[in-house]
Amino acid sequence: MTHAAQFALAHGAALLFTWILLQQAGVPIPSAPLLIAVGSLASYGRLHLVPSLAAALTACLLADGFWYRVGRRGWSKSHRSSRTNSNWKNRVLSLIWRHSGASMLLAKFVVGSNVVSILAGQAGLSAARFLIYDSIGSLTWSGSYIALGYLLHGQLHWTLAQTLRPLLVVRAAVFSSKILAPQIGAPQGSPKSGQ
């Protein structure tokens, strides 16, 4: 076993916490394969299940709590994306207001769940209700993937090897397109920065 693998096994919960915190903050890295791998390693007794689940839950709650506070304070990154279709924001706010439990529970399984946290803050969802729904949703999300890894540990090595690389490429492409899209759409005659 390599030193990196030994380090990952020795500090698995801390690494999982950091990875999921970064992913929930908006870094384009997939967490599902990592959670599945954690479940697989837990089934072999290499990682402890409860600290791993607690690390994932804590990371989700911290990141989502931050985005919720951003929404409560009135600032939203979604303003720039809502220029083309501002009606989607009103629909999501209405959904959160009417079905806050269901929308918060399912948000983790949808790409961009941090947007739902921002909109929950904007919709005026109380902090206590947000915390309850987000805790249940985060536990369901992380627990589902960990349980999948725990139950299917024998078949996971090939599956993860086949899916991790394409997921990273797709996430990086989406993230890059979001960053580069405003720059590509800039007028040709505009002055370049730094000149």
JSON list of C-alpha atoms in Angstrom, two decimals:
[
{"chain": "A", "resi": 1, "resn": "MET", "atom": "CA", "xyz": [0.00, 0.00, 0.00]},
{"chain": "A", "resi": 2, "resn": "THR", "atom": "CA", "xyz": [1.33, 3.41, -0.95]},
{"chain": "A", "resi": 3, "resn": "HIS", "atom": "CA", "xyz": [1.88, 6.22, 1.52]},
{"chain": "A", "resi": 4, "resn": "ALA", "atom": "CA", "xyz": [-0.93, 8.23, -0.10]},
{"chain": "A", "resi": 5, "resn": "ALA", "atom": "CA", "xyz": [-3.38, 5.34, 0.35]},
{"chain": "A", "resi": 6, "resn": "GLN", "atom": "CA", "xyz": [-2.29, 4.88, 3.97]},
{"chain": "A", "resi": 7, "resn": "PHE", "atom": "CA", "xyz": [-2.75, 8.60, 4.60]},
{"chain": "A", "resi": 8, "resn": "ALA", "atom": "CA", "xyz": [-6.21, 8.55, 2.97]},
{"chain": "A", "resi": 9, "resn": "LEU", "atom": "CA", "xyz": [-7.29, 5.60, 5.13]},
{"chain": "A", "resi": 10, "resn": "ALA", "atom": "CA", "xyz": [-5.86, 7.14, 8.30]},
{"chain": "A", "resi": 11, "resn": "HIS", "atom": "CA", "xyz": [-7.52, 10.52, 7.70]},
{"chain": "A", "resi": 12, "resn": "GLY", "atom": "CA", "xyz": [-10.54, 9.38, 5.70]},
{"chain": "A", "resi": 13, "resn": "ALA", "atom": "CA", "xyz": [-13.19, 11.41, 7.55]},
{"chain": "A", "resi": 14, "resn": "ALA", "atom": "CA", "xyz": [-11.16, 14.64, 7.37]},
{"chain": "A", "resi": 15, "resn": "LEU", "atom": "CA", "xyz": [-10.47, 14.17, 3.66]},
{"chain": "A", "resi": 16, "resn": "LEU", "atom": "CA", "xyz": [-14.12, 13.36, 3.00]},
{"chain": "A", "resi": 17, "resn": "PHE", "atom": "CA", "xyz": [-15.20, 16.48, 4.93]},
{"chain": "A", "resi": 18, "resn": "THR", "atom": "CA", "xyz": [-12.83, 18.69, 2.91]},
{"chain": "A", "resi": 19, "resn": "TRP", "atom": "CA", "xyz": [-13.83, 17.15, -0.43]},
{"chain": "A", "resi": 20, "resn": "ILE", "atom": "CA", "xyz": [-17.57, 17.50, 0.17]},
{"chain": "A", "resi": 21, "resn": "LEU", "atom": "CA", "xyz": [-17.22, 21.01, 1.60]},
{"chain": "A", "resi": 22, "resn": "LEU", "atom": "CA", "xyz": [-15.39, 22.09, -1.56]},
{"chain": "A", "resi": 23, "resn": "GLN", "atom": "CA", "xyz": [-17.94, 20.37, -3.81]},
{"chain": "A", "resi": 24, "resn": "GLN", "atom": "CA", "xyz": [-20.89, 21.92, -1.99]},
{"chain": "A", "resi": 25, "resn": "ALA", "atom": "CA", "xyz": [-19.17, 25.31, -2.17]},
{"chain": "A", "resi": 26, "resn": "GLY", "atom": "CA", "xyz": [-19.21, 25.06, -5.97]},
{"chain": "A", "resi": 27, "resn": "VAL", "atom": "CA", "xyz": [-15.92, 23.41, -6.96]},
{"chain": "A", "resi": 28, "resn": "PRO", "atom": "CA", "xyz": [-16.70, 21.07, -9.89]},
{"chain": "A", "resi": 29, "resn": "ILE", "atom": "CA", "xyz": [-15.67, 17.78, -8.32]},
{"chain": "A", "resi": 30, "resn": "PRO", "atom": "CA", "xyz": [-17.98, 14.77, -8.07]},
{"chain": "A", "resi": 31, "resn": "SER", "atom": "CA", "xyz": [-18.74, 13.55, -4.57]},
{"chain": "A", "resi": 32, "resn": "ALA", "atom": "CA", "xyz": [-20.93, 10.55, -5.38]},
{"chain": "A", "resi": 33, "resn": "PRO", "atom": "CA", "xyz": [-18.05, 8.27, -6.47]},
{"chain": "A", "resi": 34, "resn": "LEU", "atom": "CA", "xyz": [-16.11, 9.22, -3.35]},
{"chain": "A", "resi": 35, "resn": "LEU", "atom": "CA", "xyz": [-19.07, 8.47, -1.08]},
{"chain": "A", "resi": 36, "resn": "ILE", "atom": "CA", "xyz": [-19.57, 5.13, -2.83]},
{"chain": "A", "resi": 37, "resn": "ALA", "atom": "CA", "xyz": [-15.88, 4.34, -2.32]},
{"chain": "A", "resi": 38, "resn": "VAL", "atom": "CA", "xyz": [-16.20, 5.26, 1.37]},
{"chain": "A", "resi": 39, "resn": "GLY", "atom": "CA", "xyz": [-19.06, 2.79, 1.69]},
{"chain": "A", "resi": 40, "resn": "SER", "atom": "CA", "xyz": [-17.03, 0.11, -0.04]},
{"chain": "A", "resi": 41, "resn": "LEU", "atom": "CA", "xyz": [-14.04, 0.68, 2.24]},
{"chain": "A", "resi": 42, "resn": "ALA", "atom": "CA", "xyz": [-16.33, 0.67, 5.28]},
{"chain": "A", "resi": 43, "resn": "SER", "atom": "CA", "xyz": [-17.70, -2.73, 4.25]},
{"chain": "A", "resi": 44, "resn": "TYR", "atom": "CA", "xyz": [-14.13, -4.10, 4.38]},
{"chain": "A", "resi": 45, "resn": "GLY", "atom": "CA", "xyz": [-13.51, -2.45, 7.76]},
{"chain": "A", "resi": 46, "resn": "ARG", "atom": "CA", "xyz": [-10.94, -0.02, 6.30]},
{"chain": "A", "resi": 47, "resn": "LEU", "atom": "CA", "xyz": [-12.94, 3.10, 7.25]},
{"chain": "A", "resi": 48, "resn": "HIS", "atom": "CA", "xyz": [-15.38, 3.72, 10.05]},
{"chain": "A", "resi": 49, "resn": "LEU", "atom": "CA", "xyz": [-18.91, 4.30, 8.83]},
{"chain": "A", "resi": 50, "resn": "VAL", "atom": "CA", "xyz": [-20.24, 6.70, 11.48]},
{"chain": "A", "resi": 51, "resn": "PRO", "atom": "CA", "xyz": [-17.35, 9.24, 11.40]},
{"chain": "A", "resi": 52, "resn": "SER", "atom": "CA", "xyz": [-17.49, 9.24, 7.59]},
{"chain": "A", "resi": 53, "resn": "LEU", "atom": "CA", "xyz": [-21.22, 9.88, 7.56]},
{"chain": "A", "resi": 54, "resn": "ALA", "atom": "CA", "xyz": [-20.83, 12.60, 10.21]},
{"chain": "A", "resi": 55, "resn": "ALA", "atom": "CA", "xyz": [-18.07, 14.26, 8.17]},
{"chain": "A", "resi": 56, "resn": "ALA", "atom": "CA", "xyz": [-20.23, 14.29, 5.04]},
{"chain": "A", "resi": 57, "resn": "LEU", "atom": "CA", "xyz": [-23.25, 15.65, 6.93]},
{"chain": "A", "resi": 58, "resn": "THR", "atom": "CA", "xyz": [-21.22, 18.38, 8.65]},
{"chain": "A", "resi": 59, "resn": "ALA", "atom": "CA", "xyz": [-19.64, 19.52, 5.38]},
{"chain": "A", "resi": 60, "resn": "CYS", "atom": "CA", "xyz": [-23.05, 19.73, 3.71]},
{"chain": "A", "resi": 61, "resn": "LEU", "atom": "CA", "xyz": [-24.57, 21.67, 6.59]},
{"chain": "A", "resi": 62, "resn": "LEU", "atom": "CA", "xyz": [-21.71, 24.16, 6.70]},
{"chain": "A", "resi": 63, "resn": "ALA", "atom": "CA", "xyz": [-21.75, 24.84, 2.95]},
{"chain": "A", "resi": 64, "resn": "ASP", "atom": "CA", "xyz": [-25.54, 24.96, 2.71]},
{"chain": "A", "resi": 65, "resn": "GLY", "atom": "CA", "xyz": [-25.75, 27.16, 5.81]},
{"chain": "A", "resi": 66, "resn": "PHE", "atom": "CA", "xyz": [-23.37, 29.61, 4.15]},
{"chain": "A", "resi": 67, "resn": "TRP", "atom": "CA", "xyz": [-25.47, 29.70, 0.96]},
{"chain": "A", "resi": 68, "resn": "TYR", "atom": "CA", "xyz": [-28.65, 30.05, 3.02]},
{"chain": "A", "resi": 69, "resn": "ARG", "atom": "CA", "xyz": [-27.19, 33.10, 4.80]},
{"chain": "A", "resi": 70, "resn": "VAL", "atom": "CA", "xyz": [-26.17, 34.54, 1.43]},
{"chain": "A", "resi": 71, "resn": "GLY", "atom": "CA", "xyz": [-29.80, 34.20, 0.31]},
{"chain": "A", "resi": 72, "resn": "ARG", "atom": "CA", "xyz": [-31.14, 35.74, 3.52]},
{"chain": "A", "resi": 73, "resn": "ARG", "atom": "CA", "xyz": [-28.91, 38.77, 3.08]},
{"chain": "A", "resi": 74, "resn": "GLY", "atom": "CA", "xyz": [-30.35, 39.35, -0.38]},
{"chain": "A", "resi": 75, "resn": "TRP", "atom": "CA", "xyz": [-27.32, 38.70, -2.57]},
{"chain": "A", "resi": 76, "resn": "SER", "atom": "CA", "xyz": [-27.58, 35.98, -5.20]},
{"chain": "A", "resi": 77, "resn": "LYS", "atom": "CA", "xyz": [-25.20, 34.70, -7.82]},
{"chain": "A", "resi": 78, "resn": "SER", "atom": "CA", "xyz": [-28.27, 33.55, -9.71]},
{"chain": "A", "resi": 79, "resn": "HIS", "atom": "CA", "xyz": [-29.03, 37.12, -10.85]},
{"chain": "A", "resi": 80, "resn": "ARG", "atom": "CA", "xyz": [-26.63, 36.86, -13.77]},
{"chain": "A", "resi": 81, "resn": "SER", "atom": "CA", "xyz": [-28.09, 33.54, -14.89]},
{"chain": "A", "resi": 82, "resn": "SER", "atom": "CA", "xyz": [-31.65, 34.76, -14.47]},
{"chain": "A", "resi": 83, "resn": "ARG", "atom": "CA", "xyz": [-31.30, 37.48, -17.14]},
{"chain": "A", "resi": 84, "resn": "THR", "atom": "CA", "xyz": [-32.38, 35.11, -19.89]},
{"chain": "A", "resi": 85, "resn": "ASN", "atom": "CA", "xyz": [-35.25, 33.49, -17.99]},
{"chain": "A", "resi": 86, "resn": "SER", "atom": "CA", "xyz": [-36.23, 35.29, -14.80]},
{"chain": "A", "resi": 87, "resn": "ASN", "atom": "CA", "xyz": [-39.39, 33.21, -14.42]},
{"chain": "A", "resi": 88, "resn": "TRP", "atom": "CA", "xyz": [-37.46, 30.10, -13.26]},
{"chain": "A", "resi": 89, "resn": "LYS", "atom": "CA", "xyz": [-36.41, 31.89, -10.06]},
{"chain": "A", "resi": 90, "resn": "ASN", "atom": "CA", "xyz": [-40.01, 32.74, -9.16]},
{"chain": "A", "resi": 91, "resn": "ARG", "atom": "CA", "xyz": [-41.05, 29.15, -9.79]},
{"chain": "A", "resi": 92, "resn": "VAL", "atom": "CA", "xyz": [-38.31, 27.77, -7.55]},
{"chain": "A", "resi": 93, "resn": "LEU", "atom": "CA", "xyz": [-39.14, 30.29, -4.80]},
{"chain": "A", "resi": 94, "resn": "SER", "atom": "CA", "xyz": [-42.79, 29.28, -5.03]},
{"chain": "A", "resi": 95, "resn": "LEU", "atom": "CA", "xyz": [-41.85, 25.59, -4.88]},
{"chain": "A", "resi": 96, "resn": "ILE", "atom": "CA", "xyz": [-39.68, 26.14, -1.81]},
{"chain": "A", "resi": 97, "resn": "TRP", "atom": "CA", "xyz": [-42.40, 28.17, -0.11]},
{"chain": "A", "resi": 98, "resn": "ARG", "atom": "CA", "xyz": [-45.17, 25.64, -0.78]},
{"chain": "A", "resi": 99, "resn": "HIS", "atom": "CA", "xyz": [-43.16, 22.40, -0.56]},
{"chain": "A", "resi": 100, "resn": "SER", "atom": "CA", "xyz": [-40.06, 23.34, 1.40]},
{"chain": "A", "resi": 101, "resn": "GLY", "atom": "CA", "xyz": [-39.56, 19.85, 2.77]},
{"chain": "A", "resi": 102, "resn": "ALA", "atom": "CA", "xyz": [-39.69, 18.03, -0.55]},
{"chain": "A", "resi": 103, "resn": "SER", "atom": "CA", "xyz": [-37.61, 20.60, -2.41]},
{"chain": "A", "resi": 104, "resn": "MET", "atom": "CA", "xyz": [-34.89, 20.63, 0.26]},
{"chain": "A", "resi": 105, "resn": "LEU", "atom": "CA", "xyz": [-34.82, 16.83, 0.49]},
{"chain": "A", "resi": 106, "resn": "LEU", "atom": "CA", "xyz": [-34.36, 16.42, -3.25]},
{"chain": "A", "resi": 107, "resn": "ALA", "atom": "CA", "xyz": [-31.97, 19.34, -3.75]},
{"chain": "A", "resi": 108, "resn": "LYS", "atom": "CA", "xyz": [-28.84, 17.33, -2.93]},
{"chain": "A", "resi": 109, "resn": "PHE", "atom": "CA", "xyz": [-29.50, 14.95, -5.80]},
{"chain": "A", "resi": 110, "resn": "VAL", "atom": "CA", "xyz": [-29.74, 17.85, -8.26]},
{"chain": "A", "resi": 111, "resn": "VAL", "atom": "CA", "xyz": [-26.69, 19.65, -9.61]},
{"chain": "A", "resi": 112, "resn": "GLY", "atom": "CA", "xyz": [-26.50, 23.14, -8.15]},
{"chain": "A", "resi": 113, "resn": "SER", "atom": "CA", "xyz": [-28.08, 22.39, -4.80]},
{"chain": "A", "resi": 114, "resn": "ASN", "atom": "CA", "xyz": [-26.34, 25.46, -3.41]},
{"chain": "A", "resi": 115, "resn": "VAL", "atom": "CA", "xyz": [-28.74, 27.55, -5.55]},
{"chain": "A", "resi": 116, "resn": "VAL", "atom": "CA", "xyz": [-31.66, 25.94, -3.70]},
{"chain": "A", "resi": 117, "resn": "SER", "atom": "CA", "xyz": [-30.06, 26.94, -0.40]},
{"chain": "A", "resi": 118, "resn": "ILE", "atom": "CA", "xyz": [-29.71, 30.53, -1.62]},
{"chain": "A", "resi": 119, "resn": "LEU", "atom": "CA", "xyz": [-33.31, 30.57, -2.78]},
{"chain": "A", "resi": 120, "resn": "ALA", "atom": "CA", "xyz": [-34.51, 29.02, 0.50]},
{"chain": "A", "resi": 121, "resn": "GLY", "atom": "CA", "xyz": [-32.95, 31.99, 2.27]},
{"chain": "A", "resi": 122, "resn": "GLN", "atom": "CA", "xyz": [-34.56, 34.40, -0.20]},
{"chain": "A", "resi": 123, "resn": "ALA", "atom": "CA", "xyz": [-37.93, 32.68, 0.20]},
{"chain": "A", "resi": 124, "resn": "GLY", "atom": "CA", "xyz": [-37.84, 33.47, 3.92]},
{"chain": "A", "resi": 125, "resn": "LEU", "atom": "CA", "xyz": [-37.69, 29.86, 5.08]},
{"chain": "A", "resi": 126, "resn": "SER", "atom": "CA", "xyz": [-36.91, 29.96, 8.79]},
{"chain": "A", "resi": 127, "resn": "ALA", "atom": "CA", "xyz": [-33.43, 28.89, 9.88]},
{"chain": "A", "resi": 128, "resn": "ALA", "atom": "CA", "xyz": [-34.85, 26.07, 12.03]},
{"chain": "A", "resi": 129, "resn": "ARG", "atom": "CA", "xyz": [-36.89, 24.61, 9.15]},
{"chain": "A", "resi": 130, "resn": "PHE", "atom": "CA", "xyz": [-33.97, 25.00, 6.78]},
{"chain": "A", "resi": 131, "resn": "LEU", "atom": "CA", "xyz": [-31.67, 23.17, 9.19]},
{"chain": "A", "resi": 132, "resn": "ILE", "atom": "CA", "xyz": [-34.14, 20.31, 9.68]},
{"chain": "A", "resi": 133, "resn": "TYR", "atom": "CA", "xyz": [-34.85, 19.83, 5.98]},
{"chain": "A", "resi": 134, "resn": "ASP", "atom": "CA", "xyz": [-31.23, 20.29, 4.96]},
{"chain": "A", "resi": 135, "resn": "SER", "atom": "CA", "xyz": [-30.05, 17.82, 7.61]},
{"chain": "A", "resi": 136, "resn": "ILE", "atom": "CA", "xyz": [-32.51, 15.18, 6.42]},
{"chain": "A", "resi": 137, "resn": "GLY", "atom": "CA", "xyz": [-31.67, 15.84, 2.76]},
{"chain": "A", "resi": 138, "resn": "SER", "atom": "CA", "xyz": [-27.90, 15.81, 3.36]},
{"chain": "A", "resi": 139, "resn": "LEU", "atom": "CA", "xyz": [-28.11, 12.63, 5.42]},
{"chain": "A", "resi": 140, "resn": "THR", "atom": "CA", "xyz": [-30.26, 10.96, 2.77]},
{"chain": "A", "resi": 141, "resn": "TRP", "atom": "CA", "xyz": [-27.91, 12.06, -0.02]},
{"chain": "A", "resi": 142, "resn": "SER", "atom": "CA", "xyz": [-24.65, 11.00, 1.62]},
{"chain": "A", "resi": 143, "resn": "GLY", "atom": "CA", "xyz": [-26.17, 7.92, 3.28]},
{"chain": "A", "resi": 144, "resn": "SER", "atom": "CA", "xyz": [-27.62, 6.66, 0.00]},
{"chain": "A", "resi": 145, "resn": "TYR", "atom": "CA", "xyz": [-24.28, 6.72, -1.79]},
{"chain": "A", "resi": 146, "resn": "ILE", "atom": "CA", "xyz": [-22.39, 5.28, 1.18]},
{"chain": "A", "resi": 147, "resn": "ALA", "atom": "CA", "xyz": [-25.00, 2.52, 1.51]},
{"chain": "A", "resi": 148, "resn": "LEU", "atom": "CA", "xyz": [-24.71, 1.78, -2.20]},
{"chain": "A", "resi": 149, "resn": "GLY", "atom": "CA", "xyz": [-20.95, 1.36, -1.82]},
{"chain": "A", "resi": 150, "resn": "TYR", "atom": "CA", "xyz": [-21.38, -0.74, 1.29]},
{"chain": "A", "resi": 151, "resn": "LEU", "atom": "CA", "xyz": [-23.85, -3.10, -0.40]},
{"chain": "A", "resi": 152, "resn": "LEU", "atom": "CA", "xyz": [-22.15, -3.38, -3.79]},
{"chain": "A", "resi": 153, "resn": "HIS", "atom": "CA", "xyz": [-18.53, -3.29, -2.69]},
{"chain": "A", "resi": 154, "resn": "GLY", "atom": "CA", "xyz": [-17.45, -6.21, -4.88]},
{"chain": "A", "resi": 155, "resn": "GLN", "atom": "CA", "xyz": [-18.45, -4.60, -8.17]},
{"chain": "A", "resi": 156, "resn": "LEU", "atom": "CA", "xyz": [-17.37, -1.05, -7.39]},
{"chain": "A", "resi": 157, "resn": "HIS", "atom": "CA", "xyz": [-13.73, -1.00, -8.45]},
{"chain": "A", "resi": 158, "resn": "TRP", "atom": "CA", "xyz": [-14.53, -1.41, -12.15]},
{"chain": "A", "resi": 159, "resn": "THR", "atom": "CA", "xyz": [-17.59, 0.86, -11.98]},
{"chain": "A", "resi": 160, "resn": "LEU", "atom": "CA", "xyz": [-15.72, 3.71, -10.30]},
{"chain": "A", "resi": 161, "resn": "ALA", "atom": "CA", "xyz": [-12.80, 3.41, -12.69]},
{"chain": "A", "resi": 162, "resn": "GLN", "atom": "CA", "xyz": [-15.19, 3.67, -15.65]},
{"chain": "A", "resi": 163, "resn": "THR", "atom": "CA", "xyz": [-17.29, 6.57, -14.30]},
{"chain": "A", "resi": 164, "resn": "LEU", "atom": "CA", "xyz": [-14.93, 8.81, -12.34]},
{"chain": "A", "resi": 165, "resn": "ARG", "atom": "CA", "xyz": [-12.89, 10.12, -15.25]},
{"chain": "A", "resi": 166, "resn": "PRO", "atom": "CA", "xyz": [-15.85, 11.07, -17.47]},
{"chain": "A", "resi": 167, "resn": "LEU", "atom": "CA", "xyz": [-17.58, 12.73, -14.50]},
{"chain": "A", "resi": 168, "resn": "LEU", "atom": "CA", "xyz": [-14.52, 14.84, -13.78]},
{"chain": "A", "resi": 169, "resn": "VAL", "atom": "CA", "xyz": [-14.23, 15.85, -17.42]},
{"chain": "A", "resi": 170, "resn": "VAL", "atom": "CA", "xyz": [-17.91, 16.80, -17.67]},
{"chain": "A", "resi": 171, "resn": "ARG", "atom": "CA", "xyz": [-17.87, 18.77, -14.39]},
{"chain": "A", "resi": 172, "resn": "ALA", "atom": "CA", "xyz": [-14.69, 20.61, -15.44]},
{"chain": "A", "resi": 173, "resn": "ALA", "atom": "CA", "xyz": [-16.23, 21.44, -18.85]},
{"chain": "A", "resi": 174, "resn": "VAL", "atom": "CA", "xyz": [-19.42, 22.81, -17.25]},
{"chain": "A", "resi": 175, "resn": "PHE", "atom": "CA", "xyz": [-17.43, 24.85, -14.74]},
{"chain": "A", "resi": 176, "resn": "SER", "atom": "CA", "xyz": [-15.15, 26.21, -17.50]},
{"chain": "A", "resi": 177, "resn": "SER", "atom": "CA", "xyz": [-18.10, 27.13, -19.70]},
{"chain": "A", "resi": 178, "resn": "LYS", "atom": "CA", "xyz": [-19.64, 29.13, -16.85]},
{"chain": "A", "resi": 179, "resn": "ILE", "atom": "CA", "xyz": [-16.41, 31.05, -16.39]},
{"chain": "A", "resi": 180, "resn": "LEU", "atom": "CA", "xyz": [-15.62, 31.53, -20.07]},
{"chain": "A", "resi": 181, "resn": "ALA", "atom": "CA", "xyz": [-19.16, 32.28, -21.32]},
{"chain": "A", "resi": 182, "resn": "PRO", "atom": "CA", "xyz": [-19.20, 35.93, -20.12]},
{"chain": "A", "resi": 183, "resn": "GLN", "atom": "CA", "xyz": [-15.73, 36.49, -21.61]},
{"chain": "A", "resi": 184, "resn": "ILE", "atom": "CA", "xyz": [-16.66, 35.01, -24.99]},
{"chain": "A", "resi": 185, "resn": "GLY", "atom": "CA", "xyz": [-19.82, 37.11, -25.18]},
{"chain": "A", "resi": 186, "resn": "ALA", "atom": "CA", "xyz": [-17.91, 40.37, -24.54]},
{"chain": "A", "resi": 187, "resn": "PRO", "atom": "CA", "xyz": [-17.93, 42.93, -27.38]},
{"chain": "A", "resi": 188, "resn": "GLN", "atom": "CA", "xyz": [-14.93, 42.75, -29.71]},
{"chain": "A", "resi": 189, "resn": "GLY", "atom": "CA", "xyz": [-14.01, 46.41, -29.28]},
{"chain": "A", "resi": 190, "resn": "SER", "atom": "CA", "xyz": [-13.93, 46.32, -25.48]},
{"chain": "A", "resi": 191, "resn": "PRO", "atom": "CA", "xyz": [-10.58, 47.08, -23.88]},
{"chain": "A", "resi": 192, "resn": "LYS", "atom": "CA", "xyz": [-8.76, 44.12, -22.49]},
{"chain": "A", "resi": 193, "resn": "SER", "atom": "CA", "xyz": [-8.00, 44.00, -18.81]},
{"chain": "A", "resi": 194, "resn": "GLY", "atom": "CA", "xyz": [-4.49, 44.96, -17.80]},
{"chain": "A", "resi": 195, "resn": "GLN", "atom": "CA", "xyz": [-3.98, 47.35, -20.73]}
]
